Amino acid sequence: MLSFLLSQKDFEAPGSGRASPWVAKPGNNKSIRIICSAQGKAACCRSSSRAGRPAGWRLSGGSQGAKTIMSQGDFQIRGGDQVGLRAYNKRMILDLIRQAGALPKAEIARHTGLSAQAVSVIVNTLLKEGLVRKEKKVRGKVGQPHTPIALNARGVLSLGVKIGRRSLELMLVDFHGQAVEYRQFPYPAPRQVEVTALLQRELAGLLEGLEETLRSRIVGVGVAMPGQLSAWTDVMGLDPSELADWDKVDIAATIAELTGLPVEVHNDATAACAAEMTLGGALTFSSALYIYVGTFVGGGVVIDGRLFEGTRRNAGAIGSIPVAAPDGHLEQLIRQGSLFRLTDEVRKAGVSGDGMIAELVRDPRAAEAFAQWRRSAAPPIAQAIAAAISIIDFEGVVIDAMLHGDEVEAFVADVRAALTEIDLTGTSPLEIRRGNVGPRARVCGAAILPLIRQFSPDQNLLVKKTAA
């Protein structure tokens, strides 16, 4: 979807008087989601083409302007009342500053289409709430000096929890999404009772260690975890009964009871995708497949510039795609393109310790194991990409991993090479990029998503329109 501002000039009034509806000008063949002021003027809208839908959307408001409605046939889009509009505009300004950086009030007004007075009132409110701050005045070559308005990094905090197959991670982030606290706790297997006890103990310890002023600014908890933590036990050398308890536990309720905060749960690879969209810089495509190679490989999906989780929050589950094993039979990508295979080989090479694979693979003794893993994992991941782009016309693929940048870059190069060996006739050209967030992507994304939900004008995470 494309975001743009729509003003009253985009409508023509067929009649006079307060009750006369505004009608979209011919050629405005768009479906419009809009929030309007009490006078029926457009404040901000989202638009996307809807093939075959004629122009002629009607905009009508009640005599008191309490609600404003755009309607056409069976489509009806409601704007907010004055209170809802102010809240929306606050989010719009916060999101603008988050993406563009510090801006003076005049620039905020220009970008949002709000009046200078409206911007001044909203910014002053945000200053009082501690969500933004004033920076030093800037003197230009012409005109009056201006004061940039920036996010107050410590004005809002959010907590991320990643429950994985090999470790628990906790991360507290500020309003910019930067880590304030980070803790990691490896374990040999994700047994539910043990992991839940560890989570409760360490999460309580983290919160108790914060100053009250910081603790009171935490707005929510995001949890990143595999959609089926109890599955694929054979790969981990476990009996199915050892992880079966995960199917019964409500981890969101457990965390909510402990923290008293709202909790949202996301697929771990989807959370990693969110981190790349927000902080990484590589995912700037309007439609993209995101692949995260962790203990098990997983993915995320971006469609029309939006993070798409699916109705059951399991979109991008590429680990389940059938691929060809070395002997020719089909098996799931998880068994061919995941890091558990590398971990096993690194251990066999004599590398020991409690560190995560990102550190173990840097031991010189792991060099051959890593090279062999790349050669074996790249072709099946390329096969999965070929299958995915045959269904959705992705512009690009971003690959990140629970590895450091150089290792990820080497692996991405192998995937690119493997993709050239596949017949892609009938599919669109594709760009493959390396992700930039790395080993902490999943917990980082988990922490960021509550900020998006509470402070973005759009409840969906949008691609940042910046160059990679």
Coordinates of C-alpha atoms in Angstrom, one line a residue:
M1 CA 0.0 0.0 0.0
L2 CA 1.1 3.6 -0.7
S3 CA 0.8 6.2 2.0
F4 CA -0.1 9.7 0.9
L5 CA -1.9 12.8 2.0
L6 CA -5.2 13.8 0.6
S7 CA -6.6 17.3 1.0
Q8 CA -10.0 18.8 0.3
K9 CA -8.9 19.8 -3.2
D10 CA -9.0 16.1 -4.2
F11 CA -12.8 16.2 -3.8
E12 CA -15.4 18.3 -5.5
A13 CA -18.6 19.4 -3.9
P14 CA -21.7 18.8 -6.1
G15 CA -23.9 20.9 -3.9
S16 CA -23.8 23.5 -1.3
G17 CA -24.6 23.5 2.4
R18 CA -23.2 21.5 5.3
A19 CA -25.1 18.4 4.4
S20 CA -23.7 18.2 0.8
P21 CA -21.4 15.2 0.3
W22 CA -17.9 15.5 -1.1
V23 CA -17.4 13.2 -4.2
A24 CA -14.0 12.0 -5.3
K25 CA -12.8 13.5 -8.6
P26 CA -13.0 11.3 -11.7
G27 CA -9.9 9.2 -12.2
N28 CA -9.4 8.7 -8.4
N29 CA -9.8 4.9 -8.9
K30 CA -8.6 4.1 -5.4
S31 CA -9.9 2.3 -2.3
I32 CA -9.3 4.8 0.5
R33 CA -8.9 4.4 4.2
I34 CA -9.2 7.9 5.6
I35 CA -9.4 9.8 8.9
C36 CA -11.3 13.1 8.7
S37 CA -11.7 16.1 10.8
A38 CA -15.0 17.3 12.2
Q39 CA -15.5 19.5 9.2
G40 CA -15.1 16.6 6.8
K41 CA -11.6 17.6 5.6
A42 CA -9.2 14.7 5.0
A43 CA -6.3 14.6 7.5
C44 CA -4.5 11.4 6.4
C45 CA -5.4 8.4 4.3
R46 CA -4.0 5.2 3.0
S47 CA -4.7 4.1 -0.6
S48 CA -4.2 1.1 -2.8
S49 CA -5.5 0.5 -6.3
R50 CA -8.6 -1.7 -6.6
A51 CA -8.9 -2.9 -10.2
G52 CA -12.4 -2.5 -11.6
R53 CA -13.7 -0.3 -8.8
P54 CA -15.1 2.9 -10.4
A55 CA -14.3 6.3 -9.0
G56 CA -17.0 8.1 -7.0
W57 CA -16.3 7.5 -3.4
R58 CA -18.7 9.5 -1.2
L59 CA -17.5 11.4 1.8
S60 CA -20.3 12.4 4.2
G61 CA -20.4 13.6 7.7
G62 CA -23.0 14.1 10.4
S63 CA -24.2 17.6 11.3
Q64 CA -21.9 17.6 14.3
G65 CA -19.0 15.9 12.5
A66 CA -18.8 13.2 15.1
K67 CA -18.0 10.6 12.5
T68 CA -17.0 10.9 8.8
I69 CA -17.6 8.0 6.4
M70 CA -16.2 7.2 3.0
S71 CA -18.5 4.7 1.2
Q72 CA -19.0 3.1 -2.2
G73 CA -21.2 0.1 -2.7
D74 CA -20.5 -2.5 0.0
F75 CA -17.3 -0.6 1.0
Q76 CA -17.4 1.7 4.0
I77 CA -14.5 3.3 5.8
R78 CA -15.0 5.2 9.0
G79 CA -12.9 8.1 10.1
G80 CA -12.2 8.9 13.8
D81 CA -14.0 11.3 16.0
Q82 CA -12.0 14.3 17.2
V83 CA -10.4 12.4 20.1
G84 CA -9.5 9.5 17.8
L85 CA -8.1 11.9 15.2
R86 CA -5.8 13.5 17.7
A87 CA -4.5 10.1 18.8
Y88 CA -3.9 9.1 15.2
N89 CA -2.1 12.4 14.4
K90 CA 0.2 11.9 17.5
R91 CA 1.1 8.4 16.2
M92 CA 1.7 9.8 12.7
I93 CA 4.1 12.5 14.0
L94 CA 5.9 10.0 16.2
D95 CA 6.3 7.6 13.3
L96 CA 7.6 10.3 11.1
I97 CA 10.2 11.3 13.6
R98 CA 11.2 7.7 14.1
Q99 CA 11.8 7.1 10.5
A100 CA 13.2 10.5 9.4
G101 CA 15.0 11.6 12.5
A102 CA 14.8 14.9 14.3
L103 CA 12.6 17.5 12.5
P104 CA 11.5 21.1 13.2
K105 CA 7.8 21.7 13.6
A106 CA 7.6 23.3 10.2
E107 CA 9.0 20.2 8.5
I108 CA 6.6 18.0 10.5
A109 CA 3.7 20.1 9.2
R110 CA 5.0 19.9 5.7
H111 CA 5.4 16.1 5.8
T112 CA 2.1 15.3 7.5
G113 CA -0.2 17.9 5.9
L114 CA -1.3 19.1 9.3
S115 CA -1.6 22.8 10.1
A116 CA 1.3 24.5 11.9
Q117 CA -1.0 25.1 14.9
A118 CA -2.1 21.5 15.0
V119 CA 1.5 20.3 14.9
S120 CA 2.5 22.8 17.7
V121 CA -0.3 21.6 19.9
I122 CA 0.5 17.9 19.4
V123 CA 4.3 18.3 19.8
N124 CA 3.8 20.2 23.0
T125 CA 1.6 17.4 24.3
L126 CA 4.3 14.9 23.3
L127 CA 6.9 16.9 25.1
K128 CA 4.8 16.9 28.3
E129 CA 4.4 13.2 28.0
G130 CA 8.1 12.7 27.6
L131 CA 7.8 11.0 24.3
V132 CA 9.9 13.6 22.4
R133 CA 12.5 16.1 23.3
K134 CA 13.9 19.4 21.9
E135 CA 17.4 19.4 20.4
K136 CA 19.7 22.4 20.2
K137 CA 18.5 25.2 17.9
V138 CA 19.9 25.1 14.4
R139 CA 20.8 28.3 12.6
G140 CA 20.5 28.2 8.9
K141 CA 21.9 30.6 6.3
V142 CA 18.5 32.2 5.9
G143 CA 15.4 32.6 8.1
Q144 CA 14.9 32.1 11.8
P145 CA 16.7 29.4 13.8
H146 CA 14.6 26.3 14.3
T147 CA 14.5 23.6 17.0
P148 CA 14.5 20.0 15.8
I149 CA 12.1 17.7 17.7
A150 CA 13.5 14.2 18.3
L151 CA 12.2 11.0 20.0
N152 CA 13.1 10.7 23.7
A153 CA 14.9 7.4 23.6
R154 CA 14.2 6.6 27.2
G155 CA 10.6 8.0 27.0
V156 CA 9.3 4.5 26.2
L157 CA 10.8 1.1 26.6
S158 CA 9.7 -2.4 25.4
L159 CA 10.7 -5.8 26.4
G160 CA 11.5 -8.7 24.1
V161 CA 11.6 -12.4 25.0
K162 CA 12.9 -15.1 22.6
I163 CA 12.3 -18.7 23.5
G164 CA 14.3 -20.9 21.2
R165 CA 15.4 -24.5 20.9
R166 CA 18.9 -23.7 22.2
S167 CA 18.5 -20.6 24.3
L168 CA 16.4 -18.0 26.0
E169 CA 17.0 -14.3 25.3
L170 CA 15.8 -11.2 27.0
M171 CA 16.1 -7.7 25.5
L172 CA 14.9 -4.3 26.7
V173 CA 14.9 -1.7 24.0
D174 CA 14.3 2.1 24.0
F175 CA 12.1 4.1 21.7
H176 CA 14.7 3.9 18.9
G177 CA 14.7 0.1 19.2
Q178 CA 18.2 0.1 20.6
A179 CA 19.2 -2.4 23.3
V180 CA 19.2 -1.1 26.9
E181 CA 19.6 -4.6 28.4
Y182 CA 20.4 -7.9 26.8
R183 CA 20.7 -11.3 28.4
Q184 CA 21.2 -14.8 26.9
F185 CA 20.8 -18.2 28.6
P186 CA 21.9 -21.3 26.5
Y187 CA 20.4 -24.7 27.3
P188 CA 20.8 -28.1 25.7
A189 CA 17.0 -28.6 25.1
P190 CA 13.9 -26.5 25.5
R191 CA 12.1 -28.5 28.1
Q192 CA 9.0 -26.5 29.0
V193 CA 9.2 -26.7 32.8
E194 CA 12.9 -25.8 32.9
V195 CA 12.6 -23.0 30.4
T196 CA 9.5 -21.5 32.0
A197 CA 11.2 -21.5 35.4
L198 CA 14.3 -19.9 33.9
L199 CA 12.2 -17.3 32.1
Q200 CA 10.3 -16.4 35.3
R201 CA 13.5 -16.1 37.4
E202 CA 15.5 -14.1 34.9
L203 CA 12.7 -11.8 33.7
A204 CA 11.8 -11.0 37.3
G205 CA 15.5 -10.3 38.0
L206 CA 15.8 -8.0 35.0
L207 CA 12.7 -6.0 36.0
E208 CA 13.8 -5.7 39.6
G209 CA 17.2 -4.4 38.6
L210 CA 15.7 -1.4 36.8
E211 CA 15.0 1.9 38.3
E212 CA 11.3 2.5 38.9
T213 CA 11.3 5.4 36.4
L214 CA 12.5 3.0 33.7
R215 CA 10.3 0.1 34.7
S216 CA 7.2 2.3 34.6
R217 CA 8.0 3.2 30.9
I218 CA 7.8 -0.4 29.6
V219 CA 4.8 -0.5 27.4
G220 CA 4.6 -4.2 26.6
V221 CA 6.3 -7.5 26.0
G222 CA 6.9 -9.2 22.7
V223 CA 7.6 -12.9 22.6
A224 CA 9.3 -14.6 19.7
M225 CA 9.2 -18.4 19.6
P226 CA 8.8 -21.2 17.1
G227 CA 5.2 -21.9 16.1
Q228 CA 5.6 -25.6 17.0
L229 CA 8.3 -25.8 19.7
S230 CA 7.3 -29.4 20.4
A231 CA 7.9 -30.6 16.8
W232 CA 11.0 -32.2 15.2
T233 CA 12.2 -33.7 18.4
D234 CA 14.0 -36.4 16.5
V235 CA 16.3 -33.8 15.0
M236 CA 17.3 -32.7 18.5
G237 CA 17.8 -36.3 19.8
L238 CA 14.8 -36.0 22.1
D239 CA 11.7 -38.1 22.8
P240 CA 8.5 -36.4 21.7
S241 CA 7.2 -36.5 25.3
E242 CA 10.0 -34.3 26.5
L243 CA 8.6 -31.2 24.6
A244 CA 4.9 -32.1 24.6
D245 CA 4.1 -29.7 27.4
W246 CA 4.6 -26.8 25.1
D247 CA 1.3 -27.6 23.4
K248 CA -0.5 -27.0 26.7
V249 CA 1.2 -23.9 28.2
D250 CA 0.0 -20.3 27.6
I251 CA 3.3 -18.5 27.7
A252 CA 1.6 -15.1 27.1
A253 CA -0.5 -15.5 30.2
T254 CA 2.5 -16.6 32.2
I255 CA 4.5 -13.5 31.3
A256 CA 1.5 -11.2 31.7
E257 CA 0.9 -12.5 35.2
L258 CA 4.6 -12.0 36.1
T259 CA 5.0 -8.5 34.5
G260 CA 1.5 -7.0 34.6
L261 CA 2.1 -5.9 31.0
P262 CA 0.3 -6.6 27.7
V263 CA 2.0 -9.5 25.9
E264 CA 2.0 -10.5 22.2
V265 CA 3.4 -13.7 20.8
H266 CA 5.0 -13.9 17.3
N267 CA 6.7 -16.5 15.2
D268 CA 10.4 -16.1 15.9
A269 CA 11.4 -15.8 12.2
T270 CA 8.7 -13.2 11.7
A271 CA 10.0 -11.2 14.6
A272 CA 13.5 -11.4 13.0
C273 CA 12.0 -10.0 9.8
A274 CA 10.5 -7.1 11.8
A275 CA 13.9 -6.3 13.2
E276 CA 15.4 -6.2 9.7
M277 CA 12.6 -4.0 8.5
T278 CA 13.0 -1.6 11.3
L279 CA 16.8 -1.6 12.0
G280 CA 18.6 -3.6 9.4
G281 CA 18.3 -1.6 6.3
A282 CA 18.4 -4.5 3.8
L283 CA 14.7 -5.1 3.5
T284 CA 13.5 -2.2 1.4
F285 CA 11.5 -4.2 -1.1
S286 CA 7.7 -3.8 -1.4
S287 CA 7.4 -7.6 -1.5
A288 CA 10.1 -9.9 -0.1
L289 CA 10.8 -13.2 1.4
Y290 CA 12.9 -13.1 4.5
I291 CA 14.9 -16.1 5.6
Y292 CA 16.4 -16.6 9.0
V293 CA 18.8 -19.5 9.5
G294 CA 18.7 -20.4 13.2
T295 CA 18.9 -23.8 14.9
F296 CA 15.9 -24.4 12.5
V297 CA 15.5 -22.3 9.4
G298 CA 12.3 -20.1 9.2
G299 CA 11.0 -17.2 7.3
G300 CA 9.0 -14.0 7.1
V301 CA 6.9 -12.5 4.4
V302 CA 6.5 -8.8 3.3
I303 CA 3.6 -8.0 0.9
D304 CA 2.8 -4.5 -0.4
G305 CA 5.4 -3.1 2.0
R306 CA 3.8 -4.7 5.1
L307 CA 4.9 -7.5 7.4
F308 CA 2.4 -10.3 6.7
E309 CA 2.0 -12.7 9.5
G310 CA -1.1 -14.6 8.3
T311 CA -4.3 -15.2 10.2
R312 CA -2.6 -17.8 12.4
R313 CA 0.8 -15.9 12.5
N314 CA 2.6 -18.7 10.6
A315 CA 3.3 -17.1 7.2
G316 CA 6.7 -17.7 5.9
A317 CA 7.1 -21.2 7.4
I318 CA 9.6 -22.1 4.7
G319 CA 11.2 -24.7 6.9
S320 CA 8.3 -27.0 6.0
I321 CA 8.9 -26.7 2.2
P322 CA 9.9 -30.1 0.7
V323 CA 13.3 -30.1 -0.9
A324 CA 15.6 -32.7 -2.4
A325 CA 17.9 -34.5 -0.1
P326 CA 21.4 -35.6 -1.4
D327 CA 20.0 -39.1 -2.2
G328 CA 17.1 -37.6 -4.1
H329 CA 14.2 -38.2 -1.8
L330 CA 12.1 -35.3 -0.5
E331 CA 12.3 -34.0 3.0
Q332 CA 11.6 -30.7 4.7
L333 CA 14.0 -27.8 4.4
I334 CA 14.4 -27.8 8.2
R335 CA 16.4 -31.0 7.9
Q336 CA 18.7 -29.7 5.1
G337 CA 19.1 -25.9 5.7
S338 CA 19.3 -25.4 9.4
L339 CA 22.2 -24.6 11.8
F340 CA 21.7 -27.7 14.0
R341 CA 23.6 -29.6 11.4
L342 CA 26.5 -27.2 11.6
T343 CA 26.5 -27.3 15.4
D344 CA 26.8 -31.1 15.3
E345 CA 29.7 -31.0 12.8
V346 CA 31.5 -28.3 14.7
R347 CA 31.3 -30.4 17.9
K348 CA 32.7 -33.4 16.0
A349 CA 35.6 -31.2 14.9
G350 CA 36.6 -30.8 18.6
V351 CA 35.2 -27.3 19.2
S352 CA 33.6 -27.3 22.7
G353 CA 32.1 -24.8 25.1
D354 CA 28.8 -23.4 26.1
G355 CA 28.8 -20.6 23.5
M356 CA 26.3 -20.2 20.7
I357 CA 27.1 -21.3 17.1
A358 CA 28.0 -17.8 16.1
E359 CA 31.0 -17.9 18.3
L360 CA 31.9 -21.6 17.9
V361 CA 32.1 -21.3 14.1
R362 CA 34.9 -18.8 14.4
D363 CA 37.2 -21.3 16.0
P364 CA 39.8 -22.3 13.3
R365 CA 38.9 -26.0 13.9
A366 CA 35.4 -25.2 12.6
A367 CA 36.5 -23.9 9.3
E368 CA 36.1 -27.1 7.3
A369 CA 32.8 -27.9 9.0
F370 CA 31.4 -24.5 8.1
A371 CA 32.5 -24.7 4.5
Q372 CA 30.9 -28.2 4.2
W373 CA 27.7 -26.9 5.8
R374 CA 27.5 -24.0 3.4
R375 CA 27.9 -26.4 0.4
S376 CA 25.2 -28.7 1.6
A377 CA 22.7 -26.0 2.9
A378 CA 22.8 -23.5 0.1
P379 CA 21.2 -25.7 -2.6
P380 CA 18.0 -26.7 -0.6
I381 CA 17.5 -23.1 0.5
A382 CA 17.8 -22.0 -3.2
Q383 CA 15.2 -24.7 -4.0
A384 CA 12.9 -23.2 -1.4
I385 CA 13.4 -19.7 -2.8
A386 CA 12.5 -21.0 -6.3
A387 CA 9.3 -22.5 -4.9
A388 CA 8.3 -19.3 -3.0
I389 CA 8.9 -17.0 -6.0
S390 CA 6.7 -19.2 -8.2
I391 CA 3.8 -18.5 -5.9
I392 CA 4.3 -14.9 -4.9
D393 CA 6.1 -12.4 -7.1
F394 CA 8.7 -11.4 -4.5
E395 CA 11.0 -8.6 -5.6
G396 CA 13.8 -9.8 -3.4
V397 CA 15.0 -12.2 -0.7
V398 CA 16.9 -11.2 2.5
I399 CA 18.8 -13.9 4.3
D400 CA 20.1 -13.5 7.8
A401 CA 21.4 -16.1 10.3
M402 CA 22.4 -16.8 13.8
L403 CA 25.9 -16.0 12.6
H404 CA 28.1 -12.9 12.3
G405 CA 28.2 -10.8 9.1
D406 CA 31.1 -12.3 7.3
E407 CA 29.8 -15.8 7.7
V408 CA 26.3 -14.8 6.6
E409 CA 27.8 -13.0 3.5
A410 CA 29.7 -16.1 2.5
F411 CA 26.5 -18.2 2.8
V412 CA 24.4 -15.8 0.9
A413 CA 26.9 -15.9 -1.9
D414 CA 26.6 -19.7 -2.0
V415 CA 22.8 -19.4 -2.1
R416 CA 23.0 -17.0 -5.1
A417 CA 25.3 -19.4 -6.9
A418 CA 23.0 -22.3 -6.2
L419 CA 20.0 -20.4 -7.5
T420 CA 21.7 -20.0 -10.9
E421 CA 21.6 -23.8 -11.2
I422 CA 17.8 -23.8 -11.0
D423 CA 15.5 -23.3 -14.0
L424 CA 13.6 -20.1 -13.1
T425 CA 11.9 -19.6 -16.4
G426 CA 8.6 -17.9 -15.9
T427 CA 9.6 -16.1 -12.7
S428 CA 10.6 -12.5 -12.3
P429 CA 14.2 -11.2 -11.7
L430 CA 15.2 -11.5 -8.1
E431 CA 17.7 -9.7 -5.9
I432 CA 19.1 -11.6 -2.9
R433 CA 20.6 -9.5 0.0
R434 CA 22.3 -10.3 3.3
G435 CA 20.4 -9.2 6.4
N436 CA 22.2 -6.9 8.9
V437 CA 20.8 -7.7 12.3
G438 CA 22.4 -11.1 12.9
P439 CA 22.2 -13.4 16.0
R440 CA 19.9 -11.1 18.0
A441 CA 17.4 -10.5 15.3
R442 CA 14.6 -12.6 16.8
V443 CA 14.6 -11.1 20.3
C444 CA 15.2 -7.6 18.9
G445 CA 12.1 -7.9 16.7
A446 CA 10.1 -9.3 19.6
A447 CA 10.9 -6.1 21.5
I448 CA 10.2 -3.8 18.7
L449 CA 6.8 -5.1 17.7
P450 CA 4.9 -3.7 20.8
L451 CA 6.3 -0.3 20.0
I452 CA 4.9 -0.6 16.5
R453 CA 1.5 -1.6 17.7
Q454 CA 1.3 1.2 20.2
F455 CA 2.9 4.1 18.4
S456 CA 2.6 3.6 14.7
P457 CA -0.3 5.1 12.8
D458 CA -0.6 1.8 11.0
Q459 CA -0.9 -1.3 13.1
N460 CA 1.1 -3.2 10.5
L461 CA 4.8 -2.8 10.3
L462 CA 5.7 -1.0 7.1
V463 CA 8.9 -1.1 5.0
K464 CA 11.1 1.9 5.5
K465 CA 11.5 3.6 2.1
T466 CA 15.3 4.1 2.3
A467 CA 18.1 2.8 0.2
A468 CA 19.8 -0.4 1.4

